[in-house]
Amino acid sequence: MDNKNVFDTIPKIFKEAEDFLPLNGTDYIELYVGNAKQSAHFYKTALGFQDLAYAGLETGIEDRASYVLQQGKIRIVLTTPLNSESEIGQHILNHGDGVKVIALWVDDAVKSFEETVKRGAKPYLEPITEEDENGKVIKSGIYTYGETVHLFIERKNYHGIFLPGYIEHKTNYNPKDVGLKYVDHMVGNVGWGEMNKWADYYARVMGFANLITFDDKDISTQFTALMSKVMTNGNGRIKFPINEPAEGAKKSQIEEYLDFYNGAGVQHIAVATDDILETVKEMTRRGVDFLYVPGNYYDTVLDRCGEIDEDILQLKELGILVDRDDEGYLLQIFTKPIEDRPTLFFEIIQRKGAQSFGKGNFKALFESIEAEQAKRGTL
Ligand code: FE2
């Protein structure tokens, strides 16, 4: 399917039904990690996140330590277990470091829970109220694919630094941000034949609509293929593409992910910047590895995408990809996995009108991923 005016279709899709799950945006993303203190150092040094809050032994929490980092509107929580019986530890044993919680900011966490559970969501957290001297927060939660969960966070009566139980966290190590602004989309990888099941889950249980579908013809190379459905909520602030592997001559990146993550989970977090050249330059300087794009990609990219504001030589030097749809163009680049298991990675994206997902880059991108897989012996 072509990408034209995909966002114009959102109001039409939602016109008929009342949005029973209004979402204000992504509240935070929580990762379970083997060593939160060291991960926080990486997120600050390499990705430009800033210290925000902390919970752990010093704040009366006995089973975990959590570091909350912020950049623009993006909040990342890095949580590690403090004992061997913890279910957090079990999660890390199963999956390695990865995203456990995609928290969504809502005005009514009780209603969000009731409406989704009524429509078939599996409960993860019954609504609870947490309070401290800065007010109260109501939280609830449901399961999504794999062991991943959505928490609904109602914080209109809270004025603290993050959530009750967290204290402000400051250190004397404060590398500058790299210009990341907000979460553009978050992609889930699910098992063979499960894309429609989970796309349907987001439609039925959370009231999302299918913005675009990419079939295995859209997303294939000589060797591998995958399929993807992009699901969006009513106001377009939350977009969750869902990928599944498709038959190809060799093992696709989605199968590799499923093998190493030991099931379905978050594949990548796409974060927006309004100056991708500066952001990527700075991240590269700080040691982030990006996927390599063959130099000949740039021989034809302007034929495909037309005039752009940026200097093509600079884009080539940094490996930034370009794509265009009817509304404008976008610039994007993908990191290599940010942990040893080839699982979670980041996408940096700058939208200059385009609201699509870089379909024109899929082939170059997946060939680049295949080259990485070949090095790992997992192609
Ligand atoms: Fe993406």
Short mmCIF file of C-alpha atoms and ligand atoms in Angstrom, two decimals:
data_model
loop_
_atom_site.label_atom_id
_atom_site.label_comp_id
_atom_site.label_asym_id
_atom_site.label_seq_id
_atom_site.Cartn_x
_atom_site.Cartn_y
_atom_site.Cartn_z
CA MET A 1 0.00 0.00 0.00
CA ASP A 2 1.24 3.51 -0.62
CA ASN A 3 1.73 5.91 2.22
CA LYS A 4 -0.17 8.86 0.92
CA ASN A 5 -1.93 11.00 3.44
CA VAL A 6 -2.02 8.22 5.96
CA PHE A 7 -2.67 10.67 8.74
CA ASP A 8 -5.63 12.20 6.96
CA THR A 9 -7.29 8.86 7.36
CA ILE A 10 -7.07 8.84 11.16
CA PRO A 11 -9.99 11.16 11.85
CA LYS A 12 -12.09 9.19 9.35
CA ILE A 13 -11.21 5.88 10.93
CA PHE A 14 -12.17 7.17 14.35
CA LYS A 15 -15.14 9.32 13.36
CA GLU A 16 -17.67 6.64 13.94
CA ALA A 17 -16.72 5.42 17.36
CA GLU A 18 -16.02 7.37 20.49
CA ASP A 19 -12.40 6.92 21.56
CA PHE A 20 -12.90 4.79 24.69
CA LEU A 21 -9.19 4.94 25.52
CA PRO A 22 -7.99 8.55 25.13
CA LEU A 23 -4.18 8.64 25.43
CA ASN A 24 -2.22 11.82 26.04
CA GLY A 25 1.10 10.31 25.03
CA THR A 26 3.86 7.96 26.12
CA ASP A 27 4.42 8.46 29.84
CA TYR A 28 7.61 6.44 30.19
CA ILE A 29 9.38 3.31 28.97
CA GLU A 30 10.73 0.91 31.60
CA LEU A 31 13.49 -1.53 30.78
CA TYR A 32 14.50 -4.45 32.98
CA VAL A 33 18.27 -4.58 32.87
CA GLY A 34 21.06 -6.60 34.47
CA ASN A 35 22.78 -3.56 35.98
CA ALA A 36 20.75 -0.37 36.14
CA LYS A 37 23.57 1.78 37.49
CA GLN A 38 25.79 0.93 34.52
CA SER A 39 22.93 1.14 32.01
CA ALA A 40 22.10 4.62 33.27
CA HIS A 41 25.69 5.62 32.59
CA PHE A 42 25.36 4.39 28.99
CA TYR A 43 22.02 6.12 28.43
CA LYS A 44 23.54 9.37 29.67
CA THR A 45 26.90 9.09 27.94
CA ALA A 46 25.89 7.60 24.61
CA LEU A 47 22.26 8.65 24.17
CA GLY A 48 22.25 12.01 25.97
CA PHE A 49 19.69 11.29 28.69
CA GLN A 50 19.66 13.38 31.88
CA ASP A 51 19.32 12.30 35.52
CA LEU A 52 15.81 12.72 36.85
CA ALA A 53 14.79 10.36 39.67
CA TYR A 54 15.72 7.25 41.60
CA ALA A 55 14.14 4.58 43.79
CA GLY A 56 15.97 1.79 45.62
CA LEU A 57 17.35 0.78 48.98
CA GLU A 58 17.94 4.41 49.97
CA THR A 59 14.26 5.19 49.43
CA GLY A 60 12.94 2.13 51.23
CA ILE A 61 12.55 -0.13 48.17
CA GLU A 62 14.13 -3.49 48.95
CA ASP A 63 13.74 -5.61 45.82
CA ARG A 64 14.83 -3.32 43.00
CA ALA A 65 16.68 -0.18 41.99
CA SER A 66 15.30 2.14 39.32
CA TYR A 67 16.98 5.08 37.62
CA VAL A 68 14.72 7.50 35.74
CA LEU A 69 16.31 9.47 32.93
CA GLN A 70 14.82 12.14 30.73
CA GLN A 71 15.50 13.85 27.41
CA GLY A 72 12.93 16.14 25.81
CA LYS A 73 9.60 14.46 26.56
CA ILE A 74 11.15 10.98 26.67
CA ARG A 75 11.40 9.28 30.05
CA ILE A 76 13.31 6.01 30.41
CA VAL A 77 13.24 3.93 33.59
CA LEU A 78 16.07 1.42 34.07
CA THR A 79 15.21 -1.20 36.69
CA THR A 80 17.32 -4.02 38.08
CA PRO A 81 16.52 -6.65 40.73
CA LEU A 82 18.26 -6.67 44.12
CA ASN A 83 17.70 -10.33 44.94
CA SER A 84 17.65 -13.72 43.24
CA GLU A 85 13.95 -14.47 43.67
CA SER A 86 12.77 -11.39 41.83
CA GLU A 87 10.46 -11.73 38.85
CA ILE A 88 12.52 -8.94 37.32
CA GLY A 89 15.51 -11.26 37.41
CA GLN A 90 13.44 -14.00 35.82
CA HIS A 91 12.47 -11.57 33.05
CA ILE A 92 16.13 -10.77 32.42
CA LEU A 93 17.00 -14.48 32.43
CA ASN A 94 14.31 -15.08 29.80
CA HIS A 95 14.85 -12.05 27.60
CA GLY A 96 18.07 -10.28 28.41
CA ASP A 97 17.82 -6.51 28.88
CA GLY A 98 14.60 -5.32 27.30
CA VAL A 99 11.46 -3.24 27.49
CA LYS A 100 9.02 -4.45 30.13
CA VAL A 101 6.64 -1.49 30.35
CA ILE A 102 5.28 0.92 27.78
CA ALA A 103 3.48 3.35 30.09
CA LEU A 104 0.72 5.48 28.61
CA TRP A 105 -0.38 8.80 30.05
CA VAL A 106 -4.13 8.91 30.61
CA ASP A 107 -6.68 11.12 32.36
CA ASP A 108 -8.49 8.16 33.94
CA ALA A 109 -6.50 5.05 34.81
CA VAL A 110 -9.51 3.25 36.31
CA LYS A 111 -11.65 3.72 33.21
CA SER A 112 -8.69 2.78 30.96
CA PHE A 113 -8.35 -0.49 32.86
CA GLU A 114 -12.07 -1.24 32.88
CA GLU A 115 -12.62 -0.46 29.21
CA THR A 116 -9.67 -2.54 28.01
CA VAL A 117 -10.27 -5.50 30.32
CA LYS A 118 -13.95 -5.50 29.35
CA ARG A 119 -12.78 -5.88 25.74
CA GLY A 120 -10.52 -8.80 26.50
CA ALA A 121 -7.23 -7.43 27.84
CA LYS A 122 -5.41 -9.64 30.35
CA PRO A 123 -5.03 -7.65 33.59
CA TYR A 124 -1.49 -7.00 34.82
CA LEU A 125 -2.17 -4.43 37.56
CA GLU A 126 -5.54 -3.66 39.11
CA PRO A 127 -5.96 0.10 39.59
CA ILE A 128 -3.96 1.32 42.59
CA THR A 129 -3.44 4.75 44.08
CA GLU A 130 0.05 5.74 45.18
CA GLU A 131 0.60 8.85 47.23
CA ASP A 132 3.32 10.97 48.73
CA GLU A 133 3.63 14.59 49.83
CA ASN A 134 3.44 15.69 46.18
CA GLY A 135 0.02 14.24 45.52
CA LYS A 136 -1.32 11.02 44.13
CA VAL A 137 -1.02 8.90 41.02
CA ILE A 138 -3.42 6.19 39.89
CA LYS A 139 -1.86 3.31 37.96
CA SER A 140 -3.31 0.26 36.25
CA GLY A 141 -1.98 -2.15 33.66
CA ILE A 142 -2.66 -4.81 31.04
CA TYR A 143 -0.53 -7.32 29.20
CA THR A 144 0.30 -7.00 25.53
CA TYR A 145 2.54 -9.23 23.33
CA GLY A 146 5.00 -11.54 25.07
CA GLU A 147 5.67 -10.45 28.64
CA THR A 148 5.43 -6.78 27.71
CA VAL A 149 2.84 -4.66 29.53
CA HIS A 150 1.06 -1.33 29.19
CA LEU A 151 0.61 0.70 32.34
CA PHE A 152 -1.96 3.49 32.40
CA ILE A 153 -0.67 6.44 34.42
CA GLU A 154 -3.07 9.09 35.72
CA ARG A 155 -0.98 11.93 37.12
CA LYS A 156 -3.25 14.98 37.05
CA ASN A 157 -3.12 15.21 40.86
CA TYR A 158 0.62 14.72 41.14
CA HIS A 159 3.34 17.38 41.20
CA GLY A 160 6.42 15.37 42.15
CA ILE A 161 9.53 14.67 40.13
CA PHE A 162 8.28 11.38 38.61
CA LEU A 163 6.04 9.03 40.62
CA PRO A 164 5.39 8.56 44.34
CA GLY A 165 8.30 6.71 45.93
CA TYR A 166 10.93 8.26 43.67
CA ILE A 167 13.34 10.95 44.78
CA GLU A 168 15.08 13.49 42.62
CA HIS A 169 18.42 12.12 41.43
CA LYS A 170 21.38 14.33 40.62
CA THR A 171 25.02 13.46 40.10
CA ASN A 172 28.04 15.48 39.10
CA TYR A 173 28.27 13.64 35.76
CA ASN A 174 25.98 15.41 33.31
CA PRO A 175 26.82 14.99 29.62
CA LYS A 176 24.72 17.22 27.36
CA ASP A 177 21.59 15.93 25.66
CA VAL A 178 21.81 14.95 21.96
CA GLY A 179 18.55 16.60 20.89
CA LEU A 180 16.09 13.70 21.26
CA LYS A 181 12.59 15.11 21.70
CA TYR A 182 9.81 12.51 21.94
CA VAL A 183 8.88 8.92 21.17
CA ASP A 184 7.71 8.75 17.55
CA HIS A 185 6.73 5.06 17.51
CA MET A 186 7.58 1.77 19.20
CA VAL A 187 7.75 -1.47 17.27
CA GLY A 188 6.86 -4.93 18.53
CA ASN A 189 8.12 -8.19 17.04
CA VAL A 190 5.66 -11.09 17.38
CA GLY A 191 5.81 -14.76 16.36
CA TRP A 192 4.92 -16.49 13.10
CA GLY A 193 1.31 -15.81 12.08
CA GLU A 194 0.70 -13.55 15.08
CA MET A 195 0.75 -10.09 13.48
CA ASN A 196 -2.98 -10.09 12.79
CA LYS A 197 -3.76 -11.39 16.26
CA TRP A 198 -1.91 -8.49 17.89
CA ALA A 199 -3.07 -5.87 15.39
CA ASP A 200 -6.58 -7.07 16.16
CA TYR A 201 -5.81 -6.88 19.88
CA TYR A 202 -4.87 -3.19 19.57
CA ALA A 203 -7.99 -2.55 17.49
CA ARG A 204 -10.44 -4.43 19.68
CA VAL A 205 -8.99 -3.94 23.16
CA MET A 206 -7.46 -0.47 22.86
CA GLY A 207 -9.51 1.07 20.04
CA PHE A 208 -6.52 1.57 17.73
CA ALA A 209 -6.81 1.64 13.93
CA ASN A 210 -4.61 0.12 11.25
CA LEU A 211 -2.79 3.00 9.61
CA ILE A 212 -0.74 1.05 7.06
CA THR A 213 0.03 -2.57 6.25
CA PHE A 214 3.30 -3.68 4.70
CA ASP A 215 3.24 -7.16 3.24
CA ASP A 216 6.16 -9.45 2.51
CA LYS A 217 6.49 -7.93 -1.00
CA ASP A 218 6.96 -4.48 0.51
CA ILE A 219 9.54 -5.67 3.02
CA SER A 220 11.82 -8.21 1.45
CA THR A 221 15.30 -8.64 0.08
CA GLN A 222 16.79 -11.46 -1.91
CA PHE A 223 17.10 -13.44 1.33
CA THR A 224 14.59 -12.43 3.98
CA ALA A 225 11.13 -10.98 4.44
CA LEU A 226 8.79 -9.67 7.10
CA MET A 227 5.33 -8.19 7.38
CA SER A 228 4.17 -5.23 9.42
CA LYS A 229 0.95 -3.50 10.44
CA VAL A 230 1.13 0.00 11.90
CA MET A 231 -1.51 0.54 14.60
CA THR A 232 -2.34 4.04 15.85
CA ASN A 233 -4.54 5.50 18.55
CA GLY A 234 -7.21 8.13 17.89
CA ASN A 235 -5.07 11.27 18.14
CA GLY A 236 -2.07 9.68 16.37
CA ARG A 237 0.29 10.27 19.31
CA ILE A 238 0.81 6.56 19.92
CA LYS A 239 1.91 4.39 17.01
CA PHE A 240 2.78 0.73 17.39
CA PRO A 241 3.92 -1.12 14.26
CA ILE A 242 3.67 -4.90 14.77
CA ASN A 243 6.12 -7.09 12.80
CA GLU A 244 6.08 -10.80 12.12
CA PRO A 245 8.58 -12.88 10.16
CA ALA A 246 7.72 -14.02 6.63
CA GLU A 247 9.10 -16.92 4.60
CA GLY A 248 12.36 -16.17 2.86
CA ALA A 249 15.44 -18.00 1.67
CA LYS A 250 17.20 -17.21 4.95
CA LYS A 251 16.38 -16.38 8.54
CA SER A 252 14.89 -12.91 8.90
CA GLN A 253 15.90 -10.36 11.50
CA ILE A 254 12.53 -10.93 13.18
CA GLU A 255 13.25 -14.63 13.68
CA GLU A 256 16.67 -13.75 15.01
CA TYR A 257 15.05 -11.36 17.47
CA LEU A 258 12.48 -13.95 18.58
CA ASP A 259 15.24 -16.52 19.13
CA PHE A 260 17.37 -14.22 21.25
CA TYR A 261 14.56 -12.44 23.10
CA ASN A 262 12.93 -15.81 23.63
CA GLY A 263 9.58 -14.61 22.34
CA ALA A 264 7.71 -11.48 21.37
CA GLY A 265 8.88 -8.08 22.59
CA VAL A 266 9.82 -4.53 21.71
CA GLN A 267 12.18 -4.42 18.73
CA HIS A 268 12.90 -0.71 18.48
CA ILE A 269 12.12 2.64 20.00
CA ALA A 270 11.96 5.43 17.43
CA VAL A 271 12.80 8.82 18.87
CA ALA A 272 12.41 12.13 17.09
CA THR A 273 14.93 14.93 16.74
CA ASP A 274 14.63 18.23 14.90
CA ASP A 275 18.28 18.21 13.83
CA ILE A 276 19.27 14.70 12.85
CA LEU A 277 22.67 15.74 11.51
CA GLU A 278 23.73 17.17 14.87
CA THR A 279 22.08 14.36 16.86
CA VAL A 280 23.78 11.60 14.88
CA LYS A 281 27.12 13.39 14.77
CA GLU A 282 27.06 13.70 18.54
CA MET A 283 25.87 10.12 19.16
CA THR A 284 28.58 8.79 16.85
CA ARG A 285 31.18 10.83 18.70
CA ARG A 286 29.93 9.29 21.94
CA GLY A 287 30.37 5.75 20.66
CA VAL A 288 26.93 4.72 19.36
CA ASP A 289 27.17 2.26 16.47
CA PHE A 290 24.74 2.81 13.62
CA LEU A 291 23.85 0.41 10.83
CA TYR A 292 26.09 0.77 7.83
CA VAL A 293 24.46 1.87 4.57
CA PRO A 294 26.17 0.98 1.28
CA GLY A 295 27.63 4.14 -0.29
CA ASN A 296 25.76 3.51 -3.55
CA TYR A 297 22.46 4.13 -1.70
CA TYR A 298 23.29 7.81 -2.06
CA ASP A 299 23.81 7.60 -5.84
CA THR A 300 20.06 7.34 -6.43
CA VAL A 301 18.41 8.64 -3.28
CA LEU A 302 17.77 12.13 -4.65
CA ASP A 303 16.21 10.69 -7.82
CA ARG A 304 13.76 8.91 -5.58
CA CYS A 305 13.22 11.63 -2.97
CA GLY A 306 13.75 14.89 -4.88
CA GLU A 307 15.11 18.09 -3.36
CA ILE A 308 16.00 18.07 0.31
CA ASP A 309 17.39 20.78 2.58
CA GLU A 310 20.35 18.73 3.81
CA ASP A 311 23.73 18.21 2.17
CA ILE A 312 23.69 14.70 0.72
CA LEU A 313 27.41 14.27 1.40
CA GLN A 314 26.85 14.88 5.10
CA LEU A 315 24.00 12.38 5.13
CA LYS A 316 26.24 9.86 3.39
CA GLU A 317 29.07 10.42 5.81
CA LEU A 318 26.77 9.70 8.75
CA GLY A 319 24.70 6.97 7.04
CA ILE A 320 21.37 8.78 7.38
CA LEU A 321 18.54 7.49 5.15
CA VAL A 322 15.93 9.59 3.33
CA ASP A 323 12.40 8.79 2.21
CA ARG A 324 9.53 10.82 0.82
CA ASP A 325 5.75 10.51 0.80
CA ASP A 326 3.02 12.84 -0.47
CA GLU A 327 3.33 15.10 2.54
CA GLY A 328 7.05 15.63 2.71
CA TYR A 329 10.18 13.70 3.56
CA LEU A 330 11.84 12.09 6.52
CA LEU A 331 15.37 11.34 7.60
CA GLN A 332 16.12 8.25 9.66
CA ILE A 333 18.92 6.05 10.96
CA PHE A 334 19.06 2.91 13.08
CA THR A 335 21.50 1.97 15.80
CA LYS A 336 22.89 -1.51 16.05
CA PRO A 337 21.41 -3.46 18.99
CA ILE A 338 22.26 -1.67 22.24
CA GLU A 339 22.94 -4.87 24.18
CA ASP A 340 24.80 -8.09 23.38
CA ARG A 341 21.70 -10.03 22.40
CA PRO A 342 20.65 -8.85 18.91
CA THR A 343 17.32 -7.54 20.19
CA LEU A 344 16.44 -3.94 21.10
CA PHE A 345 17.73 -1.01 19.07
CA PHE A 346 16.90 2.66 18.57
CA GLU A 347 15.78 4.59 15.50
CA ILE A 348 16.48 8.30 15.22
CA ILE A 349 13.95 10.06 12.99
CA GLN A 350 13.43 13.60 11.78
CA ARG A 351 10.13 14.26 10.04
CA LYS A 352 9.97 17.08 7.52
CA GLY A 353 6.32 16.70 6.61
CA ALA A 354 6.31 12.96 5.97
CA GLN A 355 4.15 10.93 8.34
CA SER A 356 5.14 7.51 6.98
CA PHE A 357 7.80 5.04 8.10
CA GLY A 358 10.51 4.99 5.44
CA LYS A 359 9.18 2.28 3.17
CA GLY A 360 11.61 3.39 0.46
CA ASN A 361 14.48 2.48 2.80
CA PHE A 362 13.32 -0.97 3.82
CA LYS A 363 15.39 -2.81 1.25
CA ALA A 364 18.66 -0.98 1.93
CA LEU A 365 18.04 -1.23 5.64
CA PHE A 366 17.32 -4.94 5.67
CA GLU A 367 20.31 -5.69 3.50
CA SER A 368 22.38 -3.84 6.04
CA ILE A 369 20.81 -5.87 8.89
CA GLU A 370 21.48 -9.08 6.94
CA ALA A 371 25.15 -8.13 6.71
CA GLU A 372 25.17 -7.83 10.52
CA GLN A 373 23.31 -11.14 10.88
CA ALA A 374 25.86 -12.82 8.62
CA LYS A 375 28.63 -11.65 10.98
CA ARG A 376 26.71 -13.14 13.90
CA GLY A 377 26.10 -16.40 12.04
CA THR A 378 22.33 -15.97 12.40
CA LEU A 379 21.27 -15.29 8.79
FE FE2 B 1 10.69 2.45 12.98
#
